[in-house]
Structure formats: structure tokens, C-alpha cells
Amino acid sequence: MSDIGVSLRPVGGSVVVGQARDHTVTIDRPKEKEGTDAGPMGGELLLLALGGCYVSTFLAALRAEDPEADASEVGFQVDGTLVSAPTRFSEITVLVSAPAALEDLISKPLLKAERGCVVHNSIRDAVPVRFTHEWR
């Protein structure tokens, strides 16, 4: 038995419905790739999974440092660079954008998130993941 599992089922055309616990996600291809654009592609979900894991781990680490900390001005962007034969990500970049005034507060939780994110730890040997910061 696995520690974490999901189920998937095709529902017509290129559309797949995924189930994780009580949550459902529709997965599809864009119209220009013979899909119906009913949901994100698998590659986009991988980027969302990495970003979601990283951000939720960051928020937990931030709350542990300062339960009253406000991260609403911190933004996150995850971008993947594709190569072909076979099509895959050759690099993924996670950009954190935050006011310079928050640098001291969030630097340590960001590092804890980078080291503690299950998705990052699972894919980092397969694809380089760069974490960058933009202080504004």
C-alpha cells in the first residue's frame, strides 16, 4: 500500500478526471494539441504540484517562525523549459517575488520549503529546479 495515491479515469476524447482524496481535477490538452482545453495538461499540473508543494511548505515554515506573519504580498511563478525527443522539462524555475522589507522574515522559511517540498525532492535528480528571488 502506498502512502499517497490518486486515481484517474478517461471520460471522453483526451479528457481525464483525477481524484485525490475528496478532490477532483480535470486534465486535458489544449485545442491546438487535439484536446478540448477542459483542464490543465499534465506538464502544467507538474508545475502546479511543485509550486503548490513549495508554497504550502513555505507557509507552514513561516507560521512556525511567526504565527502572525502575512505572506499575502509574496508571489510565486513556476516556469518550465521544454525540450523534445522525448518532450520533457530541461529546467524548472521557481521565482519568488516579495517586498524587500520581507526578506529577513521569509528567507529562512523559503529555504526550509526548498529543502522540505516532497515534489522538489522527488524530481530534482531528474530535472534541475532553480529557486530565484526578486525583492521589490
PDB file of C-alpha atoms in Angstrom:
ATOM      1  CA  MET A   1       0.000   0.000   0.000  1.00  0.00           C
ATOM      2  CA  SER A   2       1.303   3.448  -0.857  1.00  0.00           C
ATOM      3  CA  ASP A   3       1.480   6.436   1.461  1.00  0.00           C
ATOM      4  CA  ILE A   4      -0.182   8.672  -1.126  1.00  0.00           C
ATOM      5  CA  GLY A   5      -2.296   7.663  -4.101  1.00  0.00           C
ATOM      6  CA  VAL A   6      -4.614   9.122  -6.708  1.00  0.00           C
ATOM      7  CA  SER A   7      -6.990   7.609  -9.256  1.00  0.00           C
ATOM      8  CA  LEU A   8      -7.645   8.608 -12.851  1.00  0.00           C
ATOM      9  CA  ARG A   9     -10.271   7.721 -15.439  1.00  0.00           C
ATOM     10  CA  PRO A  10     -10.745   8.737 -19.081  1.00  0.00           C
ATOM     11  CA  VAL A  11     -14.105  10.436 -19.657  1.00  0.00           C
ATOM     12  CA  GLY A  12     -14.016  11.029 -23.412  1.00  0.00           C
ATOM     13  CA  GLY A  13     -11.639  12.322 -26.037  1.00  0.00           C
ATOM     14  CA  SER A  14      -8.452  13.477 -24.338  1.00  0.00           C
ATOM     15  CA  VAL A  15     -10.183  14.378 -21.055  1.00  0.00           C
ATOM     16  CA  VAL A  16      -9.138  12.584 -17.872  1.00  0.00           C
ATOM     17  CA  VAL A  17     -10.630  13.066 -14.426  1.00  0.00           C
ATOM     18  CA  GLY A  18      -8.285  12.633 -11.494  1.00  0.00           C
ATOM     19  CA  GLN A  19      -9.300  12.034  -7.907  1.00  0.00           C
ATOM     20  CA  ALA A  20      -7.133  12.806  -4.867  1.00  0.00           C
ATOM     21  CA  ARG A  21      -8.903  12.163  -1.579  1.00  0.00           C
ATOM     22  CA  ASP A  22     -12.154  14.144  -1.958  1.00  0.00           C
ATOM     23  CA  HIS A  23     -10.751  16.462  -4.654  1.00  0.00           C
ATOM     24  CA  THR A  24     -11.330  16.165  -8.383  1.00  0.00           C
ATOM     25  CA  VAL A  25      -9.248  17.660 -11.167  1.00  0.00           C
ATOM     26  CA  THR A  26      -9.914  17.593 -14.908  1.00  0.00           C
ATOM     27  CA  ILE A  27      -6.865  17.059 -17.098  1.00  0.00           C
ATOM     28  CA  ASP A  28      -6.865  17.747 -20.835  1.00  0.00           C
ATOM     29  CA  ARG A  29      -4.819  19.056 -23.710  1.00  0.00           C
ATOM     30  CA  PRO A  30      -5.254  22.466 -25.335  1.00  0.00           C
ATOM     31  CA  LYS A  31      -7.231  22.642 -28.581  1.00  0.00           C
ATOM     32  CA  GLU A  32      -4.066  23.181 -30.620  1.00  0.00           C
ATOM     33  CA  LYS A  33      -2.844  19.799 -29.299  1.00  0.00           C
ATOM     34  CA  GLU A  34      -6.042  17.923 -30.221  1.00  0.00           C
ATOM     35  CA  GLY A  35      -7.699  18.416 -26.845  1.00  0.00           C
ATOM     36  CA  THR A  36     -10.776  20.310 -25.695  1.00  0.00           C
ATOM     37  CA  ASP A  37      -8.980  22.532 -23.150  1.00  0.00           C
ATOM     38  CA  ALA A  38     -11.189  21.219 -20.338  1.00  0.00           C
ATOM     39  CA  GLY A  39      -8.315  21.442 -17.851  1.00  0.00           C
ATOM     40  CA  PRO A  40      -4.576  21.840 -17.478  1.00  0.00           C
ATOM     41  CA  MET A  41      -2.143  19.457 -19.173  1.00  0.00           C
ATOM     42  CA  GLY A  42      -0.062  17.011 -17.180  1.00  0.00           C
ATOM     43  CA  GLY A  43       3.049  19.186 -17.526  1.00  0.00           C
ATOM     44  CA  GLU A  44       1.158  22.173 -16.165  1.00  0.00           C
ATOM     45  CA  LEU A  45      -0.044  20.020 -13.279  1.00  0.00           C
ATOM     46  CA  LEU A  46       3.560  19.048 -12.556  1.00  0.00           C
ATOM     47  CA  LEU A  47       4.462  22.753 -12.331  1.00  0.00           C
ATOM     48  CA  LEU A  48       1.394  23.385 -10.167  1.00  0.00           C
ATOM     49  CA  ALA A  49       2.293  20.409  -7.964  1.00  0.00           C
ATOM     50  CA  LEU A  50       5.828  21.709  -7.471  1.00  0.00           C
ATOM     51  CA  GLY A  51       4.608  25.248  -6.807  1.00  0.00           C
ATOM     52  CA  GLY A  52       1.765  24.168  -4.545  1.00  0.00           C
ATOM     53  CA  CYS A  53       4.024  21.905  -2.503  1.00  0.00           C
ATOM     54  CA  TYR A  54       6.704  24.589  -2.227  1.00  0.00           C
ATOM     55  CA  VAL A  55       4.279  27.375  -1.266  1.00  0.00           C
ATOM     56  CA  SER A  56       2.336  25.306   1.270  1.00  0.00           C
ATOM     57  CA  THR A  57       5.604  24.129   2.851  1.00  0.00           C
ATOM     58  CA  PHE A  58       6.806  27.749   2.910  1.00  0.00           C
ATOM     59  CA  LEU A  59       3.583  28.902   4.597  1.00  0.00           C
ATOM     60  CA  ALA A  60       3.869  26.197   7.262  1.00  0.00           C
ATOM     61  CA  ALA A  61       7.516  27.149   7.916  1.00  0.00           C
ATOM     62  CA  LEU A  62       6.610  30.844   8.034  1.00  0.00           C
ATOM     63  CA  ARG A  63       3.784  30.214  10.539  1.00  0.00           C
ATOM     64  CA  ALA A  64       6.201  28.186  12.684  1.00  0.00           C
ATOM     65  CA  GLU A  65       8.594  31.187  12.733  1.00  0.00           C
ATOM     66  CA  ASP A  66       5.898  33.829  13.212  1.00  0.00           C
ATOM     67  CA  PRO A  67       2.239  32.804  13.585  1.00  0.00           C
ATOM     68  CA  GLU A  68       1.118  36.356  12.754  1.00  0.00           C
ATOM     69  CA  ALA A  69       3.224  36.733   9.572  1.00  0.00           C
ATOM     70  CA  ASP A  70       1.359  37.938   6.484  1.00  0.00           C
ATOM     71  CA  ALA A  71       2.506  36.424   3.177  1.00  0.00           C
ATOM     72  CA  SER A  72      -0.209  37.999   1.035  1.00  0.00           C
ATOM     73  CA  GLU A  73       2.322  40.206  -0.786  1.00  0.00           C
ATOM     74  CA  VAL A  74       4.557  37.269  -1.724  1.00  0.00           C
ATOM     75  CA  GLY A  75       4.060  35.990  -5.283  1.00  0.00           C
ATOM     76  CA  PHE A  76       5.222  32.737  -6.853  1.00  0.00           C
ATOM     77  CA  GLN A  77       5.741  31.839 -10.521  1.00  0.00           C
ATOM     78  CA  VAL A  78       6.824  28.401 -11.752  1.00  0.00           C
ATOM     79  CA  ASP A  79       8.079  28.084 -15.340  1.00  0.00           C
ATOM     80  CA  GLY A  80       9.368  25.046 -17.199  1.00  0.00           C
ATOM     81  CA  THR A  81      11.634  24.970 -20.233  1.00  0.00           C
ATOM     82  CA  LEU A  82      10.670  22.212 -22.674  1.00  0.00           C
ATOM     83  CA  VAL A  83      12.935  20.203 -24.951  1.00  0.00           C
ATOM     84  CA  SER A  84      11.920  17.425 -27.338  1.00  0.00           C
ATOM     85  CA  ALA A  85      12.900  13.872 -28.263  1.00  0.00           C
ATOM     86  CA  PRO A  86      11.436  12.966 -25.831  1.00  0.00           C
ATOM     87  CA  THR A  87       9.428  16.017 -24.777  1.00  0.00           C
ATOM     88  CA  ARG A  88      10.341  16.881 -21.205  1.00  0.00           C
ATOM     89  CA  PHE A  89      11.323  19.732 -18.927  1.00  0.00           C
ATOM     90  CA  SER A  90      15.030  20.530 -19.171  1.00  0.00           C
ATOM     91  CA  GLU A  91      14.800  23.057 -16.350  1.00  0.00           C
ATOM     92  CA  ILE A  92      12.210  24.463 -13.977  1.00  0.00           C
ATOM     93  CA  THR A  93      12.468  27.883 -12.361  1.00  0.00           C
ATOM     94  CA  VAL A  94      10.565  28.940  -9.264  1.00  0.00           C
ATOM     95  CA  LEU A  95      10.511  32.721  -8.893  1.00  0.00           C
ATOM     96  CA  VAL A  96       9.553  34.247  -5.557  1.00  0.00           C
ATOM     97  CA  SER A  97       8.644  37.918  -5.712  1.00  0.00           C
ATOM     98  CA  ALA A  98       8.294  39.832  -2.458  1.00  0.00           C
ATOM     99  CA  PRO A  99       8.765  43.285  -0.963  1.00  0.00           C
ATOM    100  CA  ALA A 100      12.369  43.847   0.151  1.00  0.00           C
ATOM    101  CA  ALA A 101      11.020  44.637   3.629  1.00  0.00           C
ATOM    102  CA  LEU A 102      10.030  40.949   3.999  1.00  0.00           C
ATOM    103  CA  GLU A 103      13.423  39.483   3.044  1.00  0.00           C
ATOM    104  CA  ASP A 104      14.606  38.880   6.612  1.00  0.00           C
ATOM    105  CA  LEU A 105      11.248  37.376   7.626  1.00  0.00           C
ATOM    106  CA  ILE A 106      10.800  34.966   4.727  1.00  0.00           C
ATOM    107  CA  SER A 107      14.333  33.933   3.675  1.00  0.00           C
ATOM    108  CA  LYS A 108      14.637  31.093   6.202  1.00  0.00           C
ATOM    109  CA  PRO A 109      11.111  29.699   5.572  1.00  0.00           C
ATOM    110  CA  LEU A 110      11.792  29.818   1.811  1.00  0.00           C
ATOM    111  CA  LEU A 111      14.939  27.734   2.285  1.00  0.00           C
ATOM    112  CA  LYS A 112      13.048  25.292   4.514  1.00  0.00           C
ATOM    113  CA  ALA A 113      10.392  24.984   1.789  1.00  0.00           C
ATOM    114  CA  GLU A 114      13.000  24.314  -0.884  1.00  0.00           C
ATOM    115  CA  ARG A 115      14.509  21.536   1.247  1.00  0.00           C
ATOM    116  CA  GLY A 116      11.212  20.136   2.559  1.00  0.00           C
ATOM    117  CA  CYS A 117       8.966  20.054  -0.525  1.00  0.00           C
ATOM    118  CA  VAL A 118       8.204  16.415  -1.403  1.00  0.00           C
ATOM    119  CA  VAL A 119       7.702  17.212  -5.099  1.00  0.00           C
ATOM    120  CA  HIS A 120      11.018  19.064  -5.375  1.00  0.00           C
ATOM    121  CA  ASN A 121      12.845  16.286  -3.537  1.00  0.00           C
ATOM    122  CA  SER A 122      11.250  13.736  -5.894  1.00  0.00           C
ATOM    123  CA  ILE A 123      12.107  15.418  -9.206  1.00  0.00           C
ATOM    124  CA  ARG A 124      15.348  17.301  -8.535  1.00  0.00           C
ATOM    125  CA  ASP A 125      17.586  14.463  -9.744  1.00  0.00           C
ATOM    126  CA  ALA A 126      15.597  14.263 -12.998  1.00  0.00           C
ATOM    127  CA  VAL A 127      15.293  17.963 -13.826  1.00  0.00           C
ATOM    128  CA  PRO A 128      17.196  20.947 -12.423  1.00  0.00           C
ATOM    129  CA  VAL A 129      14.989  23.234 -10.337  1.00  0.00           C
ATOM    130  CA  ARG A 130      16.249  26.778  -9.757  1.00  0.00           C
ATOM    131  CA  PHE A 131      14.760  28.871  -6.959  1.00  0.00           C
ATOM    132  CA  THR A 132      15.190  32.603  -7.515  1.00  0.00           C
ATOM    133  CA  HIS A 133      14.094  35.646  -5.523  1.00  0.00           C
ATOM    134  CA  GLU A 134      13.050  39.076  -6.693  1.00  0.00           C
ATOM    135  CA  TRP A 135      12.975  41.675  -3.904  1.00  0.00           C
ATOM    136  CA  ARG A 136      10.963  44.736  -4.891  1.00  0.00           C
TER     137      ARG A 136
END
